[in-house]
Amino acid sequence: MDVLIHLFVGLHIIGIAALLGGFLTQMKAMGDGTARFGPAMLHGALTMLVTGVILVGLNQADDQSVNNIKIGVKLAVLIVILGLVYVKRDEEKVEKGLFGLVGALTLVNIFIAVLWT
């Protein structure tokens, strides 16, 4: 079971890397006002959602404790990110504030995962 959990943790990290990487590659464009949500950001957020749900299930099946409040907060933040990216995915330009909000929420989600023990 540990190997399976570690596999999905790795996939979860790849999802956050795609989301954050997609944001970071658009930072200059954000300054110019031409940033857009790329497919990597949408797919990264979806990967995080699917692998996160699977990880919760695997950890509970393995009788490990799961902090449901932490998972709920992370899920809420991710749903906001996913909603914004999904709705604005086809637009040529995304407003600076909205694009920056997705980046900030992504960082918040990372720090919740790492610092909330």
mmCIF file of N, CA and C in Angstrom:
data_model
loop_
_atom_site.group_PDB
_atom_site.id
_atom_site.type_symbol
_atom_site.label_atom_id
_atom_site.label_comp_id
_atom_site.label_asym_id
_atom_site.label_seq_id
_atom_site.Cartn_x
_atom_site.Cartn_y
_atom_site.Cartn_z
ATOM 1 N N MET A 1 0.830 -1.195 0.000
ATOM 2 C CA MET A 1 0.000 0.000 0.000
ATOM 3 C C MET A 1 0.876 1.261 0.000
ATOM 4 N N ASP A 2 2.033 1.184 0.690
ATOM 5 C CA ASP A 2 2.917 2.348 0.748
ATOM 6 C C ASP A 2 3.410 2.755 -0.632
ATOM 7 N N VAL A 3 3.717 1.780 -1.470
ATOM 8 C CA VAL A 3 4.195 2.093 -2.823
ATOM 9 C C VAL A 3 3.114 2.823 -3.609
ATOM 10 N N LEU A 4 1.887 2.378 -3.476
ATOM 11 C CA LEU A 4 0.776 3.001 -4.174
ATOM 12 C C LEU A 4 0.546 4.428 -3.672
ATOM 13 N N ILE A 5 0.618 4.615 -2.374
ATOM 14 C CA ILE A 5 0.461 5.960 -1.805
ATOM 15 C C ILE A 5 1.571 6.872 -2.303
ATOM 16 N N HIS A 6 2.807 6.385 -2.301
ATOM 17 C CA HIS A 6 3.925 7.201 -2.775
ATOM 18 C C HIS A 6 3.808 7.518 -4.260
ATOM 19 N N LEU A 7 3.294 6.579 -5.040
ATOM 20 C CA LEU A 7 3.074 6.825 -6.462
ATOM 21 C C LEU A 7 2.101 7.984 -6.666
ATOM 22 N N PHE A 8 1.001 7.979 -5.915
ATOM 23 C CA PHE A 8 0.021 9.046 -6.061
ATOM 24 C C PHE A 8 0.504 10.367 -5.458
ATOM 25 N N VAL A 9 1.355 10.317 -4.442
ATOM 26 C CA VAL A 9 1.970 11.554 -3.941
ATOM 27 C C VAL A 9 2.835 12.162 -5.046
ATOM 28 N N GLY A 10 3.595 11.326 -5.740
ATOM 29 C CA GLY A 10 4.408 11.810 -6.856
ATOM 30 C C GLY A 10 3.560 12.427 -7.952
ATOM 31 N N LEU A 11 2.461 11.784 -8.296
ATOM 32 C CA LEU A 11 1.562 12.331 -9.316
ATOM 33 C C LEU A 11 0.919 13.637 -8.845
ATOM 34 N N HIS A 12 0.621 13.717 -7.554
ATOM 35 C CA HIS A 12 0.060 14.944 -6.978
ATOM 36 C C HIS A 12 1.073 16.090 -7.093
ATOM 37 N N ILE A 13 2.328 15.786 -6.846
ATOM 38 C CA ILE A 13 3.387 16.796 -6.960
ATOM 39 C C ILE A 13 3.560 17.223 -8.415
ATOM 40 N N ILE A 14 3.444 16.288 -9.348
ATOM 41 C CA ILE A 14 3.520 16.643 -10.766
ATOM 42 C C ILE A 14 2.368 17.583 -11.132
ATOM 43 N N GLY A 15 1.189 17.341 -10.582
ATOM 44 C CA GLY A 15 0.054 18.226 -10.833
ATOM 45 C C GLY A 15 0.301 19.633 -10.323
ATOM 46 N N ILE A 16 0.818 19.768 -9.106
ATOM 47 C CA ILE A 16 1.089 21.099 -8.561
ATOM 48 C C ILE A 16 2.222 21.766 -9.341
ATOM 49 N N ALA A 17 3.179 20.973 -9.815
ATOM 50 C CA ALA A 17 4.266 21.527 -10.625
ATOM 51 C C ALA A 17 3.737 22.068 -11.947
ATOM 52 N N ALA A 18 2.795 21.363 -12.558
ATOM 53 C CA ALA A 18 2.214 21.839 -13.818
ATOM 54 C C ALA A 18 1.426 23.126 -13.593
ATOM 55 N N LEU A 19 0.657 23.188 -12.521
ATOM 56 C CA LEU A 19 -0.125 24.384 -12.215
ATOM 57 C C LEU A 19 0.784 25.570 -11.904
ATOM 58 N N LEU A 20 1.735 25.366 -11.019
ATOM 59 C CA LEU A 20 2.639 26.457 -10.653
ATOM 60 C C LEU A 20 3.571 26.821 -11.808
ATOM 61 N N GLY A 21 4.052 25.821 -12.531
ATOM 62 C CA GLY A 21 4.919 26.089 -13.676
ATOM 63 C C GLY A 21 4.204 26.871 -14.757
ATOM 64 N N GLY A 22 2.944 26.524 -15.010
ATOM 65 C CA GLY A 22 2.154 27.279 -15.976
ATOM 66 C C GLY A 22 1.976 28.724 -15.553
ATOM 67 N N PHE A 23 1.805 28.936 -14.263
ATOM 68 C CA PHE A 23 1.695 30.309 -13.753
ATOM 69 C C PHE A 23 3.024 31.047 -13.899
ATOM 70 N N LEU A 24 4.110 30.409 -13.472
ATOM 71 C CA LEU A 24 5.406 31.083 -13.488
ATOM 72 C C LEU A 24 5.872 31.423 -14.900
ATOM 73 N N THR A 25 5.543 30.579 -15.873
ATOM 74 C CA THR A 25 5.957 30.879 -17.241
ATOM 75 C C THR A 25 5.185 32.057 -17.830
ATOM 76 N N GLN A 26 4.070 32.409 -17.225
ATOM 77 C CA GLN A 26 3.256 33.530 -17.710
ATOM 78 C C GLN A 26 3.479 34.820 -16.910
ATOM 79 N N MET A 27 4.440 34.819 -16.012
ATOM 80 C CA MET A 27 4.658 36.000 -15.167
ATOM 81 C C MET A 27 4.984 37.247 -15.991
ATOM 82 N N LYS A 28 5.853 37.127 -16.989
ATOM 83 C CA LYS A 28 6.193 38.285 -17.818
ATOM 84 C C LYS A 28 4.973 38.747 -18.599
ATOM 85 N N ALA A 29 4.227 37.786 -19.138
ATOM 86 C CA ALA A 29 3.006 38.129 -19.864
ATOM 87 C C ALA A 29 1.992 38.797 -18.939
ATOM 88 N N MET A 30 1.962 38.372 -17.664
ATOM 89 C CA MET A 30 1.052 38.995 -16.714
ATOM 90 C C MET A 30 1.406 40.468 -16.554
ATOM 91 N N GLY A 31 2.695 40.765 -16.497
ATOM 92 C CA GLY A 31 3.130 42.155 -16.403
ATOM 93 C C GLY A 31 2.719 42.974 -17.618
ATOM 94 N N ASP A 32 2.702 42.326 -18.781
ATOM 95 C CA ASP A 32 2.298 43.001 -20.017
ATOM 96 C C ASP A 32 0.787 43.025 -20.197
ATOM 97 N N GLY A 33 0.064 42.283 -19.378
ATOM 98 C CA GLY A 33 -1.388 42.217 -19.486
ATOM 99 C C GLY A 33 -1.879 41.225 -20.526
ATOM 100 N N THR A 34 -1.008 40.287 -20.932
ATOM 101 C CA THR A 34 -1.393 39.312 -21.964
ATOM 102 C C THR A 34 -1.361 37.877 -21.457
ATOM 103 N N ALA A 35 -1.345 37.679 -20.168
ATOM 104 C CA ALA A 35 -1.285 36.324 -19.611
ATOM 105 C C ALA A 35 -2.581 35.581 -19.894
ATOM 106 N N ARG A 36 -2.451 34.270 -20.020
ATOM 107 C CA ARG A 36 -3.629 33.421 -20.201
ATOM 108 C C ARG A 36 -3.413 32.108 -19.472
ATOM 109 N N PHE A 37 -4.503 31.443 -19.161
ATOM 110 C CA PHE A 37 -4.423 30.146 -18.501
ATOM 111 C C PHE A 37 -4.178 29.078 -19.553
ATOM 112 N N GLY A 38 -3.032 28.448 -19.495
ATOM 113 C CA GLY A 38 -2.673 27.419 -20.457
ATOM 114 C C GLY A 38 -3.229 26.064 -20.068
ATOM 115 N N PRO A 39 -3.190 25.130 -21.012
ATOM 116 C CA PRO A 39 -3.682 23.779 -20.729
ATOM 117 C C PRO A 39 -2.952 23.112 -19.563
ATOM 118 N N ALA A 40 -1.669 23.416 -19.390
ATOM 119 C CA ALA A 40 -0.919 22.806 -18.283
ATOM 120 C C ALA A 40 -1.516 23.183 -16.938
ATOM 121 N N MET A 41 -2.008 24.397 -16.816
ATOM 122 C CA MET A 41 -2.587 24.835 -15.551
ATOM 123 C C MET A 41 -3.888 24.087 -15.273
ATOM 124 N N LEU A 42 -4.719 23.934 -16.289
ATOM 125 C CA LEU A 42 -5.975 23.204 -16.111
ATOM 126 C C LEU A 42 -5.709 21.739 -15.808
ATOM 127 N N HIS A 43 -4.819 21.124 -16.573
ATOM 128 C CA HIS A 43 -4.532 19.709 -16.361
ATOM 129 C C HIS A 43 -3.829 19.471 -15.030
ATOM 130 N N GLY A 44 -2.977 20.411 -14.624
ATOM 131 C CA GLY A 44 -2.325 20.290 -13.325
ATOM 132 C C GLY A 44 -3.329 20.336 -12.183
ATOM 133 N N ALA A 45 -4.287 21.270 -12.271
ATOM 134 C CA ALA A 45 -5.304 21.376 -11.227
ATOM 135 C C ALA A 45 -6.192 20.133 -11.194
ATOM 136 N N LEU A 46 -6.556 19.622 -12.364
ATOM 137 C CA LEU A 46 -7.359 18.400 -12.407
ATOM 138 C C LEU A 46 -6.585 17.205 -11.851
ATOM 139 N N THR A 47 -5.297 17.133 -12.177
ATOM 140 C CA THR A 47 -4.454 16.058 -11.642
ATOM 141 C C THR A 47 -4.390 16.130 -10.128
ATOM 142 N N MET A 48 -4.245 17.342 -9.600
ATOM 143 C CA MET A 48 -4.223 17.513 -8.150
ATOM 144 C C MET A 48 -5.525 17.055 -7.510
ATOM 145 N N LEU A 49 -6.640 17.397 -8.142
ATOM 146 C CA LEU A 49 -7.941 17.018 -7.588
ATOM 147 C C LEU A 49 -8.103 15.498 -7.558
ATOM 148 N N VAL A 50 -7.835 14.853 -8.681
ATOM 149 C CA VAL A 50 -8.024 13.401 -8.767
ATOM 150 C C VAL A 50 -7.064 12.670 -7.834
ATOM 151 N N THR A 51 -5.788 13.032 -7.882
ATOM 152 C CA THR A 51 -4.815 12.327 -7.041
ATOM 153 C C THR A 51 -5.032 12.632 -5.561
ATOM 154 N N GLY A 52 -5.488 13.838 -5.238
ATOM 155 C CA GLY A 52 -5.763 14.172 -3.842
ATOM 156 C C GLY A 52 -6.894 13.338 -3.279
ATOM 157 N N VAL A 53 -7.952 13.177 -4.055
ATOM 158 C CA VAL A 53 -9.075 12.343 -3.607
ATOM 159 C C VAL A 53 -8.625 10.902 -3.435
ATOM 160 N N ILE A 54 -7.835 10.409 -4.392
ATOM 161 C CA ILE A 54 -7.321 9.040 -4.298
ATOM 162 C C ILE A 54 -6.425 8.883 -3.072
ATOM 163 N N LEU A 55 -5.581 9.871 -2.806
ATOM 164 C CA LEU A 55 -4.688 9.796 -1.645
ATOM 165 C C LEU A 55 -5.471 9.740 -0.332
ATOM 166 N N VAL A 56 -6.519 10.525 -0.224
ATOM 167 C CA VAL A 56 -7.329 10.481 0.993
ATOM 168 C C VAL A 56 -7.924 9.090 1.160
ATOM 169 N N GLY A 57 -8.457 8.541 0.082
ATOM 170 C CA GLY A 57 -9.038 7.201 0.146
ATOM 171 C C GLY A 57 -8.016 6.139 0.490
ATOM 172 N N LEU A 58 -6.835 6.208 -0.119
ATOM 173 C CA LEU A 58 -5.792 5.223 0.163
ATOM 174 C C LEU A 58 -5.307 5.314 1.609
ATOM 175 N N ASN A 59 -5.147 6.537 2.103
ATOM 176 C CA ASN A 59 -4.689 6.698 3.488
ATOM 177 C C ASN A 59 -5.734 6.197 4.481
ATOM 178 N N GLN A 60 -7.002 6.450 4.197
ATOM 179 C CA GLN A 60 -8.042 5.946 5.091
ATOM 180 C C GLN A 60 -8.145 4.427 5.005
ATOM 181 N N ALA A 61 -7.961 3.874 3.817
ATOM 182 C CA ALA A 61 -8.001 2.413 3.667
ATOM 183 C C ALA A 61 -6.829 1.750 4.375
ATOM 184 N N ASP A 62 -5.720 2.470 4.505
ATOM 185 C CA ASP A 62 -4.530 1.952 5.174
ATOM 186 C C ASP A 62 -4.564 2.255 6.674
ATOM 187 N N ASP A 63 -5.694 2.718 7.184
ATOM 188 C CA ASP A 63 -5.891 3.052 8.603
ATOM 189 C C ASP A 63 -4.926 4.124 9.099
ATOM 190 N N GLN A 64 -4.534 5.044 8.231
ATOM 191 C CA GLN A 64 -3.723 6.189 8.634
ATOM 192 C C GLN A 64 -4.668 7.350 8.936
ATOM 193 N N SER A 65 -4.255 8.208 9.845
ATOM 194 C CA SER A 65 -5.113 9.334 10.189
ATOM 195 C C SER A 65 -5.054 10.382 9.080
ATOM 196 N N VAL A 66 -6.204 10.983 8.817
ATOM 197 C CA VAL A 66 -6.319 12.031 7.806
ATOM 198 C C VAL A 66 -6.910 13.251 8.495
ATOM 199 N N ASN A 67 -6.258 14.390 8.342
ATOM 200 C CA ASN A 67 -6.761 15.640 8.915
ATOM 201 C C ASN A 67 -7.830 16.181 7.970
ATOM 202 N N ASN A 68 -9.083 15.880 8.273
ATOM 203 C CA ASN A 68 -10.178 16.236 7.375
ATOM 204 C C ASN A 68 -10.357 17.739 7.216
ATOM 205 N N ILE A 69 -10.046 18.515 8.231
ATOM 206 C CA ILE A 69 -10.167 19.972 8.127
ATOM 207 C C ILE A 69 -9.129 20.497 7.137
ATOM 208 N N LYS A 70 -7.897 20.028 7.253
ATOM 209 C CA LYS A 70 -6.839 20.432 6.332
ATOM 210 C C LYS A 70 -7.199 20.040 4.902
ATOM 211 N N ILE A 71 -7.663 18.818 4.714
ATOM 212 C CA ILE A 71 -8.030 18.350 3.387
ATOM 213 C C ILE A 71 -9.196 19.176 2.841
ATOM 214 N N GLY A 72 -10.149 19.520 3.700
ATOM 215 C CA GLY A 72 -11.287 20.337 3.278
ATOM 216 C C GLY A 72 -10.871 21.727 2.833
ATOM 217 N N VAL A 73 -9.939 22.341 3.571
ATOM 218 C CA VAL A 73 -9.449 23.672 3.200
ATOM 219 C C VAL A 73 -8.688 23.597 1.880
ATOM 220 N N LYS A 74 -7.813 22.596 1.753
ATOM 221 C CA LYS A 74 -7.061 22.426 0.507
ATOM 222 C C LYS A 74 -7.999 22.174 -0.670
ATOM 223 N N LEU A 75 -9.043 21.386 -0.455
ATOM 224 C CA LEU A 75 -10.012 21.108 -1.510
ATOM 225 C C LEU A 75 -10.762 22.377 -1.911
ATOM 226 N N ALA A 76 -11.157 23.171 -0.934
ATOM 227 C CA ALA A 76 -11.870 24.416 -1.232
ATOM 228 C C ALA A 76 -10.999 25.362 -2.054
ATOM 229 N N VAL A 77 -9.740 25.505 -1.659
ATOM 230 C CA VAL A 77 -8.816 26.367 -2.407
ATOM 231 C C VAL A 77 -8.641 25.828 -3.828
ATOM 232 N N LEU A 78 -8.469 24.534 -3.959
ATOM 233 C CA LEU A 78 -8.274 23.930 -5.275
ATOM 234 C C LEU A 78 -9.511 24.084 -6.151
ATOM 235 N N ILE A 79 -10.696 23.983 -5.582
ATOM 236 C CA ILE A 79 -11.919 24.152 -6.368
ATOM 237 C C ILE A 79 -12.027 25.582 -6.893
ATOM 238 N N VAL A 80 -11.630 26.561 -6.084
ATOM 239 C CA VAL A 80 -11.622 27.953 -6.550
ATOM 240 C C VAL A 80 -10.637 28.097 -7.708
ATOM 241 N N ILE A 81 -9.421 27.550 -7.544
ATOM 242 C CA ILE A 81 -8.417 27.605 -8.609
ATOM 243 C C ILE A 81 -8.955 26.948 -9.870
ATOM 244 N N LEU A 82 -9.471 25.750 -9.722
ATOM 245 C CA LEU A 82 -9.973 24.990 -10.865
ATOM 246 C C LEU A 82 -11.124 25.713 -11.551
ATOM 247 N N GLY A 83 -12.018 26.291 -10.773
ATOM 248 C CA GLY A 83 -13.132 27.038 -11.350
ATOM 249 C C GLY A 83 -12.666 28.231 -12.161
ATOM 250 N N LEU A 84 -11.729 28.999 -11.606
ATOM 251 C CA LEU A 84 -11.221 30.174 -12.322
ATOM 252 C C LEU A 84 -10.500 29.779 -13.601
ATOM 253 N N VAL A 85 -9.649 28.775 -13.507
ATOM 254 C CA VAL A 85 -8.886 28.348 -14.684
ATOM 255 C C VAL A 85 -9.823 27.768 -15.740
ATOM 256 N N TYR A 86 -10.801 26.983 -15.331
ATOM 257 C CA TYR A 86 -11.707 26.347 -16.278
ATOM 258 C C TYR A 86 -12.572 27.385 -17.007
ATOM 259 N N VAL A 87 -13.104 28.333 -16.262
ATOM 260 C CA VAL A 87 -13.999 29.327 -16.867
ATOM 261 C C VAL A 87 -13.240 30.244 -17.823
ATOM 262 N N LYS A 88 -12.017 30.596 -17.479
ATOM 263 C CA LYS A 88 -11.252 31.561 -18.277
ATOM 264 C C LYS A 88 -10.245 30.904 -19.226
ATOM 265 N N ARG A 89 -10.299 29.595 -19.410
ATOM 266 C CA ARG A 89 -9.275 28.880 -20.173
ATOM 267 C C ARG A 89 -9.217 29.252 -21.648
ATOM 268 N N ASP A 90 -10.313 29.681 -22.242
ATOM 269 C CA ASP A 90 -10.345 29.978 -23.671
ATOM 270 C C ASP A 90 -10.138 31.447 -23.995
ATOM 271 N N GLU A 91 -10.000 32.282 -22.977
ATOM 272 C CA GLU A 91 -9.829 33.708 -23.229
ATOM 273 C C GLU A 91 -8.398 34.013 -23.633
ATOM 274 N N GLU A 92 -8.250 34.947 -24.561
ATOM 275 C CA GLU A 92 -6.920 35.333 -25.050
ATOM 276 C C GLU A 92 -6.100 36.022 -23.969
ATOM 277 N N LYS A 93 -6.766 36.811 -23.130
ATOM 278 C CA LYS A 93 -6.083 37.515 -22.042
ATOM 279 C C LYS A 93 -6.893 37.376 -20.768
ATOM 280 N N VAL A 94 -6.181 37.237 -19.667
ATOM 281 C CA VAL A 94 -6.818 37.183 -18.351
ATOM 282 C C VAL A 94 -6.325 38.393 -17.563
ATOM 283 N N GLU A 95 -7.218 39.020 -16.821
ATOM 284 C CA GLU A 95 -6.853 40.195 -16.036
ATOM 285 C C GLU A 95 -5.707 39.872 -15.077
ATOM 286 N N LYS A 96 -4.862 40.859 -14.853
ATOM 287 C CA LYS A 96 -3.699 40.665 -13.974
ATOM 288 C C LYS A 96 -4.106 40.178 -12.587
ATOM 289 N N GLY A 97 -5.116 40.806 -12.024
ATOM 290 C CA GLY A 97 -5.537 40.458 -10.673
ATOM 291 C C GLY A 97 -6.033 39.028 -10.571
ATOM 292 N N LEU A 98 -6.803 38.607 -11.557
ATOM 293 C CA LEU A 98 -7.336 37.254 -11.562
ATOM 294 C C LEU A 98 -6.223 36.227 -11.749
ATOM 295 N N PHE A 99 -5.309 36.532 -12.654
ATOM 296 C CA PHE A 99 -4.192 35.630 -12.890
ATOM 297 C C PHE A 99 -3.306 35.548 -11.646
ATOM 298 N N GLY A 100 -3.044 36.693 -11.030
ATOM 299 C CA GLY A 100 -2.257 36.722 -9.802
ATOM 300 C C GLY A 100 -2.938 35.987 -8.661
ATOM 301 N N LEU A 101 -4.275 36.059 -8.611
ATOM 302 C CA LEU A 101 -5.028 35.357 -7.575
ATOM 303 C C LEU A 101 -4.839 33.848 -7.695
ATOM 304 N N VAL A 102 -4.859 33.338 -8.915
ATOM 305 C CA VAL A 102 -4.654 31.897 -9.111
ATOM 306 C C VAL A 102 -3.249 31.505 -8.646
ATOM 307 N N GLY A 103 -2.251 32.313 -8.967
ATOM 308 C CA GLY A 103 -0.888 32.030 -8.505
ATOM 309 C C GLY A 103 -0.783 32.071 -6.991
ATOM 310 N N ALA A 104 -1.423 33.068 -6.388
ATOM 311 C CA ALA A 104 -1.382 33.191 -4.926
ATOM 312 C C ALA A 104 -2.098 32.020 -4.256
ATOM 313 N N LEU A 105 -3.243 31.627 -4.790
ATOM 314 C CA LEU A 105 -3.969 30.496 -4.221
ATOM 315 C C LEU A 105 -3.196 29.186 -4.381
ATOM 316 N N THR A 106 -2.475 29.072 -5.482
ATOM 317 C CA THR A 106 -1.630 27.890 -5.677
ATOM 318 C C THR A 106 -0.548 27.834 -4.600
ATOM 319 N N LEU A 107 0.082 28.959 -4.337
ATOM 320 C CA LEU A 107 1.100 29.004 -3.281
ATOM 321 C C LEU A 107 0.492 28.748 -1.905
ATOM 322 N N VAL A 108 -0.700 29.281 -1.669
ATOM 323 C CA VAL A 108 -1.388 29.028 -0.402
ATOM 324 C C VAL A 108 -1.621 27.533 -0.225
ATOM 325 N N ASN A 109 -2.053 26.864 -1.293
ATOM 326 C CA ASN A 109 -2.307 25.433 -1.227
ATOM 327 C C ASN A 109 -1.026 24.655 -0.929
ATOM 328 N N ILE A 110 0.076 25.079 -1.514
ATOM 329 C CA ILE A 110 1.363 24.428 -1.257
ATOM 330 C C ILE A 110 1.751 24.603 0.206
ATOM 331 N N PHE A 111 1.624 25.823 0.716
ATOM 332 C CA PHE A 111 2.046 26.078 2.089
ATOM 333 C C PHE A 111 1.110 25.427 3.108
ATOM 334 N N ILE A 112 -0.163 25.303 2.783
ATOM 335 C CA ILE A 112 -1.062 24.559 3.666
ATOM 336 C C ILE A 112 -0.603 23.113 3.747
ATOM 337 N N ALA A 113 -0.261 22.532 2.603
ATOM 338 C CA ALA A 113 0.169 21.128 2.582
ATOM 339 C C ALA A 113 1.439 20.924 3.397
ATOM 340 N N VAL A 114 2.358 21.864 3.304
ATOM 341 C CA VAL A 114 3.677 21.687 3.923
ATOM 342 C C VAL A 114 3.679 22.097 5.402
ATOM 343 N N LEU A 115 3.015 23.194 5.726
ATOM 344 C CA LEU A 115 3.148 23.748 7.068
ATOM 345 C C LEU A 115 2.079 23.304 8.056
ATOM 346 N N TRP A 116 0.913 22.924 7.590
ATOM 347 C CA TRP A 116 -0.181 22.525 8.476
ATOM 348 C C TRP A 116 0.061 21.083 8.903
ATOM 349 N N THR A 117 0.438 20.901 10.168
ATOM 350 C CA THR A 117 0.703 19.555 10.670
ATOM 351 C C THR A 117 -0.279 19.162 11.745
#
